[in-house]
Amino acid sequence: MSFKQPWDIEVKFLKGVGPKLAEFFAKADVHSLWDLLLFLPRTYEDRRTLHTYSEIQQLAATDSAVMGVGLIEKISRRSTGPRGRSLTEAVVRVLDPGMRGEQVMSAPAGDPSLKLPMGGTLMDPRIVFTWFYDPGGGIEKRFPPGTTVVFRGKAQIFRSIVQVSHPELQKSESELPWWEFGGFMPVYREISALSTRVIRKIMAQALGREEVRLIEETLPESLRKELGLPPLKDSLRELHFPKQWQPTGEPVIPAGPYLQRVAFEELFMMALALQLRKSEWSNSAALQRRKVPSFSTLAPGRLQGFLKKLPFELTPGQRAAIDDIMRDVSHENVEVPMHRLVQGDVGSGKTVVAFVAALLMMDENFQVAMMAPTEILADQHYQTFSKLFPERAHECLLLKGALSVKQKKEARSALSEGRARFVIGTQALLTDDTLFDNLGLIIVDEQHRFGVKQRILMKGQTSGVSPHLLVMTATPIPRSLALTIYGDLNLSVIRDKPIGRIPIETHLVRKKAHLALAKRLAKFLEEGRQIYLVYPLVEESEEMDLKDVQTAHAEWCAEFGADRVGLLHGRMKSKDKEAVMRAFKAGETRVLVSTTVIEVGVDVPNASVIVIEHAERFGLSQLHQLRGRVGRGSTKSYCVLVGPDKAGPTVEERLQIMLESDDGFRIAEKDLEIRGPGEFLGRRQSGLPGFRVAHIMRDIGLLERAREEAERILARDPELTRPEHQGLKEMMQRWWGGRMELTLSG
Ligand code: ADP
Ligand code: MG
């Protein structure tokens, strides 16, 4: 193809963008013209009609948005407060919307003696604009008396005068741009300083470009017709500037055929990419004729032997997961290495399942590597293993951070001499490519934290054998989604929890009730309980949040005594983290002020109270994970969510779900519904890149269909080499290729 495609055009070269704005766009992952087209509006505004004065009066009575043409008759700014506060007011004569140019000039002149509003009344057809701040300065200079403007804003009646505060203004001498008025106009999510208005203008101009007019249809015509979906190009245009729109009161764009078309594109391309990747893996394994580790004979008593050593009986769910694993690695299945995902709610006991699998492998003389998302967790797994299987502890090796040459050498010799067979660590395991020579099993804990890239890396670094892969996650996703996303993984679900767990009592308190909370916590401490106090650490304002935790730590130290309160966050040195965690585990510190570094996996049974500050800033699944830090011992546990004093209905609804449910699966579904999978699974790290358009709960039907269609196409053309599939293949690579680490050639 000789002409440029929308993805070949960097956003900074678009009209009205430039390097500065391009930086803002990059924050929203908009890098190319194509990305821009996929940056869909949140909703639309009805800007079809300019209102007359009497319509404006009526609309103002219900505090509604108005739009009209007006002549500025008077405008002035005066200071109203000590700190440079000012009020700018304009008296505006509303003109007949049909009026333009000379007509405006010859319209009846205003009464020059009119007083500005406080107290007075204005004659028809005049209204007032007010600005309580003027950040740029000089509104009155930009819109001097005599200027004709098109205005838009929420109108209200104040002392029987129609007022519009902070109106959107556009000088109207020149032709009005079509993207401002005269139709249904998109409202975008603002990106930093990029207002919806600026984005709208850039979008309108971008849509006129040749590359957009030349966007080719990717779906085979027959399939598109069968699905009843409009062409891709038309859909993109309609989504930004629709010809029809029915306001629903909800701030979402309608899930009509245009949105479905683009969502289908996204899901279909994902399904294709995933299936291609899956066959790529199995092909490469077959090509290299790798050996797959398997048990020819498994002495029947051996599994029982491990289980007898455990201080508890396995739950039926744990047993079933172990059975699944045994089946995957047993003799009949030697052709294909295991690819299994174990899902189980927080506290359902996934670790021990992994350990049993590890022991089985180790006894066949294979090495086992277990990756945890944090050092704290790797540490804990190492300790747990040593505690549960003390006579095997010497075979287990903990690897963290960057290893020195000497440590590497030592680790390698321990492995090669068979002194160690089980390596537990973090991602650091990935960077050491020569540690293993007979790796039989890779265990990845809390899979949603790892990218696909890492999974492939791990698989790639072993030679000789194709190791089995066992992935564990506490973030359950609906089965149909799992099948699509983890098309390459089989699924075991642990639905039950160990018996005898006392349900956690969850409370929602308000920020303003802090004093009462502090008192209650003091009482909990007296009872001998240990407490987590969790503060959010979100990416955008990490520095500030970090201060927040540190300040909080200081405050709680003052409250409970510095020697009893520990502080833990991700920026600390690994040695310090370890020390803090150990002190808390040993009960030396009683309170742990922490960021979400404790979110996954951490297991301190004596900690029976968790307080989550700014609960509104966490996702539901994250709250559930955090809550899962308590309720692990024999005493009743409490989870206190500290919410904002005043919250909007969606926040309130979300927090309410936490009070109602303790079922991680239900919570995850709710969370998915509310946030969509991109956010839900943790954007970058998830291994599943976020969707830009599709919404997993809304589009679940489309997803199934996309999977079927992808299968059907690949059955006929397994590598998409046919000429009629070239457009499809290119689109797939554009959409998902880079993000899924596809290595397809040509
Ligand atoms: P998760 O599934 O969240 O990773 P863990 O593996 O950390 O859960 O297990 C949580 C706690 O439950 C641990 O203290 C573990 O020893 C304990 N546990 C695991 N299985 C059982 C069981 N069958 N009966 C009782 N306690 C168990
Ligand atoms: Mg765990």
CSV table of C-alpha atoms in Angstrom, one decimal, residues 241-500:
chain,number,residue,atom,x,y,z
A,241,PHE,CA,-20.0,13.7,15.1
A,242,PRO,CA,-23.3,11.7,15.1
A,243,LYS,CA,-26.2,12.7,12.8
A,244,GLN,CA,-28.6,11.3,15.4
A,245,TRP,CA,-28.5,11.2,19.1
A,246,GLN,CA,-31.0,10.7,21.9
A,247,PRO,CA,-29.9,12.0,25.2
A,248,THR,CA,-30.4,9.3,27.9
A,249,GLY,CA,-29.2,11.3,30.9
A,250,GLU,CA,-26.3,8.9,31.3
A,251,PRO,CA,-22.9,10.2,30.4
A,252,VAL,CA,-22.1,7.4,28.0
A,253,ILE,CA,-22.3,7.2,24.2
A,254,PRO,CA,-25.1,4.9,23.0
A,255,ALA,CA,-24.1,1.3,22.4
A,256,GLY,CA,-25.6,1.4,18.9
A,257,PRO,CA,-24.3,-0.1,15.7
A,258,TYR,CA,-21.5,2.3,15.3
A,259,LEU,CA,-20.0,1.7,18.6
A,260,GLN,CA,-20.6,-2.0,18.2
A,261,ARG,CA,-18.7,-1.9,14.9
A,262,VAL,CA,-15.6,-0.4,16.4
A,263,ALA,CA,-15.8,-2.6,19.5
A,264,PHE,CA,-16.1,-5.6,17.3
A,265,GLU,CA,-13.0,-4.6,15.4
A,266,GLU,CA,-11.1,-4.4,18.6
A,267,LEU,CA,-12.4,-7.7,19.9
A,268,PHE,CA,-12.0,-9.5,16.6
A,269,MET,CA,-8.4,-8.3,16.2
A,270,MET,CA,-7.7,-9.4,19.7
A,271,ALA,CA,-9.2,-12.8,19.2
A,272,LEU,CA,-7.2,-13.2,16.0
A,273,ALA,CA,-4.0,-12.1,17.7
A,274,LEU,CA,-4.5,-14.5,20.6
A,275,GLN,CA,-5.2,-17.4,18.5
A,276,LEU,CA,-2.2,-16.8,16.3
A,277,ARG,CA,0.0,-16.5,19.3
A,278,LYS,CA,-1.3,-19.7,20.7
A,279,SER,CA,-0.5,-21.6,17.5
A,280,GLU,CA,2.8,-19.9,17.4
A,281,TRP,CA,3.7,-21.4,20.8
A,282,SER,CA,2.6,-24.9,20.1
A,283,ASN,CA,4.3,-24.8,16.6
A,284,SER,CA,7.6,-23.7,18.0
A,285,ALA,CA,7.5,-26.4,20.7
A,286,ALA,CA,6.7,-29.0,18.0
A,287,LEU,CA,9.4,-27.7,15.7
A,288,GLN,CA,12.1,-27.9,18.2
A,289,ARG,CA,10.9,-31.3,19.3
A,290,ARG,CA,11.3,-30.3,22.9
A,291,LYS,CA,10.9,-32.7,25.6
A,292,VAL,CA,8.1,-32.1,27.9
A,293,PRO,CA,8.7,-33.1,31.5
A,294,SER,CA,6.3,-35.7,32.6
A,295,PHE,CA,5.8,-38.5,35.0
A,296,SER,CA,5.8,-42.0,33.6
A,297,THR,CA,5.0,-43.4,36.9
A,298,LEU,CA,3.8,-41.6,39.9
A,299,ALA,CA,4.0,-43.7,43.0
A,300,PRO,CA,0.5,-43.5,44.4
A,301,GLY,CA,1.6,-42.9,47.9
A,302,ARG,CA,3.7,-39.9,47.1
A,303,LEU,CA,1.1,-37.3,46.8
A,304,GLN,CA,-0.4,-38.6,50.0
A,305,GLY,CA,3.0,-38.3,51.6
A,306,PHE,CA,3.1,-34.5,50.9
A,307,LEU,CA,-0.4,-34.0,52.0
A,308,LYS,CA,0.1,-35.8,55.3
A,309,LYS,CA,2.7,-33.3,56.2
A,310,LEU,CA,0.3,-30.4,55.9
A,311,PRO,CA,-1.2,-29.0,59.1
A,312,PHE,CA,-4.6,-29.0,57.5
A,313,GLU,CA,-6.9,-30.9,55.1
A,314,LEU,CA,-7.1,-29.6,51.6
A,315,THR,CA,-10.4,-28.2,50.5
A,316,PRO,CA,-12.2,-30.0,47.7
A,317,GLY,CA,-11.3,-27.0,45.4
A,318,GLN,CA,-7.6,-27.4,46.2
A,319,ARG,CA,-7.8,-31.1,45.6
A,320,ALA,CA,-9.5,-30.6,42.3
A,321,ALA,CA,-6.8,-28.1,41.2
A,322,ILE,CA,-4.1,-30.6,42.1
A,323,ASP,CA,-5.9,-33.3,40.2
A,324,ASP,CA,-6.0,-31.1,37.2
A,325,ILE,CA,-2.3,-30.4,37.4
A,326,MET,CA,-1.5,-34.1,37.8
A,327,ARG,CA,-3.6,-34.9,34.7
A,328,ASP,CA,-1.7,-32.2,32.7
A,329,VAL,CA,1.7,-33.5,33.5
A,330,SER,CA,1.0,-37.2,33.4
A,331,HIS,CA,2.2,-39.6,30.8
A,332,GLU,CA,-0.6,-39.3,28.3
A,333,ASN,CA,-0.2,-35.6,27.8
A,334,VAL,CA,3.6,-35.4,27.3
A,335,GLU,CA,3.1,-33.8,23.9
A,336,VAL,CA,1.9,-30.5,25.3
A,337,PRO,CA,3.3,-28.7,28.3
A,338,MET,CA,0.7,-27.7,30.9
A,339,HIS,CA,-0.7,-24.2,30.6
A,340,ARG,CA,-2.9,-23.9,33.6
A,341,LEU,CA,-4.5,-20.9,35.3
A,342,VAL,CA,-5.7,-21.5,38.9
A,343,GLN,CA,-8.2,-18.9,39.9
A,344,GLY,CA,-9.2,-18.7,43.5
A,345,ASP,CA,-10.4,-16.0,45.8
A,346,VAL,CA,-8.1,-14.4,48.3
A,347,GLY,CA,-7.3,-16.8,51.0
A,348,SER,CA,-8.5,-19.9,49.2
A,349,GLY,CA,-5.1,-21.4,49.6
A,350,LYS,CA,-3.5,-21.3,46.2
A,351,THR,CA,0.0,-21.3,47.5
A,352,VAL,CA,-0.1,-24.8,48.9
A,353,VAL,CA,-1.4,-26.1,45.6
A,354,ALA,CA,1.6,-24.6,43.9
A,355,PHE,CA,3.9,-26.1,46.4
A,356,VAL,CA,2.5,-29.6,45.9
A,357,ALA,CA,3.0,-29.2,42.2
A,358,ALA,CA,6.5,-28.0,42.8
A,359,LEU,CA,7.3,-31.0,45.0
A,360,LEU,CA,6.0,-33.5,42.4
A,361,MET,CA,8.3,-31.9,39.8
A,362,MET,CA,11.3,-31.7,42.1
A,363,ASP,CA,11.0,-35.4,42.8
A,364,GLU,CA,11.3,-36.1,39.1
A,365,ASN,CA,14.6,-34.2,39.2
A,366,PHE,CA,13.3,-31.2,37.4
A,367,GLN,CA,13.9,-27.6,38.6
A,368,VAL,CA,11.0,-25.4,39.6
A,369,ALA,CA,10.9,-21.6,39.4
A,370,MET,CA,8.2,-19.6,41.2
A,371,MET,CA,7.8,-15.9,40.4
A,372,ALA,CA,6.0,-13.6,42.8
A,373,PRO,CA,5.1,-10.0,42.0
A,374,THR,CA,6.9,-8.4,44.9
A,375,GLU,CA,9.9,-9.2,47.0
A,376,ILE,CA,7.8,-9.2,50.1
A,377,LEU,CA,5.8,-12.0,48.7
A,378,ALA,CA,8.7,-14.0,47.4
A,379,ASP,CA,10.2,-13.7,50.9
A,380,GLN,CA,6.9,-15.0,52.4
A,381,HIS,CA,6.6,-17.9,50.0
A,382,TYR,CA,10.1,-19.0,50.8
A,383,GLN,CA,9.4,-18.9,54.5
A,384,THR,CA,6.1,-20.7,54.1
A,385,PHE,CA,7.7,-23.4,52.1
A,386,SER,CA,10.4,-23.9,54.7
A,387,LYS,CA,7.8,-24.0,57.4
A,388,LEU,CA,5.4,-26.4,55.7
A,389,PHE,CA,8.1,-28.7,54.4
A,390,PRO,CA,11.0,-28.2,56.7
A,391,GLU,CA,12.9,-31.4,55.6
A,392,ARG,CA,12.8,-30.0,52.0
A,393,ALA,CA,13.8,-26.4,52.9
A,394,HIS,CA,17.4,-26.9,51.9
A,395,GLU,CA,16.2,-27.6,48.3
A,396,CYS,CA,14.7,-24.1,48.1
A,397,LEU,CA,16.5,-21.0,47.1
A,398,LEU,CA,15.3,-17.4,47.5
A,399,LEU,CA,16.5,-15.1,44.7
A,400,LYS,CA,15.8,-11.4,44.8
A,401,GLY,CA,17.0,-8.2,43.3
A,402,ALA,CA,20.1,-8.1,41.2
A,403,LEU,CA,22.4,-10.9,42.0
A,404,SER,CA,26.1,-10.3,42.3
A,405,VAL,CA,28.3,-12.5,40.1
A,406,LYS,CA,29.3,-14.4,43.2
A,407,GLN,CA,25.7,-15.1,44.2
A,408,LYS,CA,24.9,-16.2,40.7
A,409,LYS,CA,27.7,-18.6,40.8
A,410,GLU,CA,26.7,-20.0,44.1
A,411,ALA,CA,23.0,-20.3,43.0
A,412,ARG,CA,24.1,-22.1,39.9
A,413,SER,CA,26.2,-24.6,41.6
A,414,ALA,CA,23.5,-25.3,44.2
A,415,LEU,CA,21.1,-26.0,41.3
A,416,SER,CA,23.5,-28.0,39.3
A,417,GLU,CA,24.6,-30.1,42.2
A,418,GLY,CA,21.0,-30.8,43.0
A,419,ARG,CA,21.3,-29.1,46.4
A,420,ALA,CA,18.5,-26.8,45.3
A,421,ARG,CA,15.8,-27.5,42.9
A,422,PHE,CA,13.2,-24.9,43.8
A,423,VAL,CA,13.9,-21.2,43.1
A,424,ILE,CA,11.5,-18.6,44.4
A,425,GLY,CA,12.0,-15.0,43.3
A,426,THR,CA,10.6,-11.9,41.5
A,427,GLN,CA,11.0,-10.8,38.0
A,428,ALA,CA,14.7,-10.8,38.7
A,429,LEU,CA,14.6,-14.5,37.9
A,430,LEU,CA,13.9,-13.5,34.3
A,431,THR,CA,17.1,-11.6,33.8
A,432,ASP,CA,19.3,-14.5,34.7
A,433,ASP,CA,19.3,-16.6,31.6
A,434,THR,CA,21.7,-19.3,32.6
A,435,LEU,CA,20.3,-20.3,36.0
A,436,PHE,CA,18.3,-23.3,34.7
A,437,ASP,CA,19.3,-26.2,32.7
A,438,ASN,CA,16.4,-28.6,33.5
A,439,LEU,CA,13.5,-26.4,34.3
A,440,GLY,CA,10.3,-28.5,34.5
A,441,LEU,CA,7.8,-26.1,36.0
A,442,ILE,CA,7.3,-22.4,36.1
A,443,ILE,CA,4.8,-21.0,38.7
A,444,VAL,CA,3.6,-17.5,38.3
A,445,ASP,CA,1.8,-16.1,41.4
A,446,GLU,CA,-0.7,-13.4,40.9
A,447,GLN,CA,-0.6,-13.6,37.2
A,448,HIS,CA,-2.4,-10.3,36.6
A,449,ARG,CA,0.7,-8.6,37.6
A,450,PHE,CA,2.8,-10.1,34.9
A,451,GLY,CA,2.9,-9.3,31.2
A,452,VAL,CA,2.6,-11.8,28.5
A,453,LYS,CA,6.1,-10.7,27.5
A,454,GLN,CA,7.5,-12.0,30.8
A,455,ARG,CA,5.7,-15.3,30.4
A,456,ILE,CA,7.2,-15.7,27.0
A,457,LEU,CA,10.6,-14.7,28.2
A,458,MET,CA,10.5,-17.3,30.9
A,459,LYS,CA,9.5,-20.0,28.4
A,460,GLY,CA,12.2,-18.9,26.0
A,461,GLN,CA,15.1,-19.0,28.4
A,462,THR,CA,15.0,-22.7,28.9
A,463,SER,CA,16.6,-25.0,26.6
A,464,GLY,CA,16.0,-28.7,26.0
A,465,VAL,CA,12.7,-29.0,27.7
A,466,SER,CA,9.4,-27.1,27.4
A,467,PRO,CA,8.5,-26.5,31.0
A,468,HIS,CA,5.0,-26.6,32.4
A,469,LEU,CA,3.4,-23.4,33.3
A,470,LEU,CA,1.1,-22.9,36.3
A,471,VAL,CA,-0.3,-19.5,36.8
A,472,MET,CA,-2.3,-18.4,39.9
A,473,THR,CA,-4.5,-15.4,40.3
A,474,ALA,CA,-7.0,-14.1,42.9
A,475,THR,CA,-8.5,-11.9,40.3
A,476,PRO,CA,-11.2,-14.0,38.8
A,477,ILE,CA,-12.7,-13.1,35.5
A,478,PRO,CA,-15.8,-14.5,33.8
A,479,ARG,CA,-15.3,-17.7,32.0
A,480,SER,CA,-16.0,-16.5,28.6
A,481,LEU,CA,-13.5,-13.7,29.0
A,482,ALA,CA,-10.9,-16.0,30.4
A,483,LEU,CA,-11.3,-18.4,27.5
A,484,THR,CA,-10.7,-15.6,25.1
A,485,ILE,CA,-7.9,-13.8,26.9
A,486,TYR,CA,-6.2,-16.8,28.2
A,487,GLY,CA,-7.1,-18.8,25.2
A,488,ASP,CA,-3.8,-20.5,25.7
A,489,LEU,CA,-4.4,-21.5,29.3
A,490,ASN,CA,-6.6,-24.1,30.9
A,491,LEU,CA,-8.6,-23.1,33.9
A,492,SER,CA,-9.0,-24.5,37.4
A,493,VAL,CA,-11.2,-22.6,39.8
A,494,ILE,CA,-11.1,-23.0,43.5
A,495,ARG,CA,-14.5,-21.9,44.7
A,496,ASP,CA,-14.3,-22.8,48.3
A,497,LYS,CA,-12.3,-21.5,51.2
A,498,PRO,CA,-10.7,-23.4,54.1
A,499,ILE,CA,-13.4,-24.3,56.6
A,500,GLY,CA,-13.6,-22.5,59.9
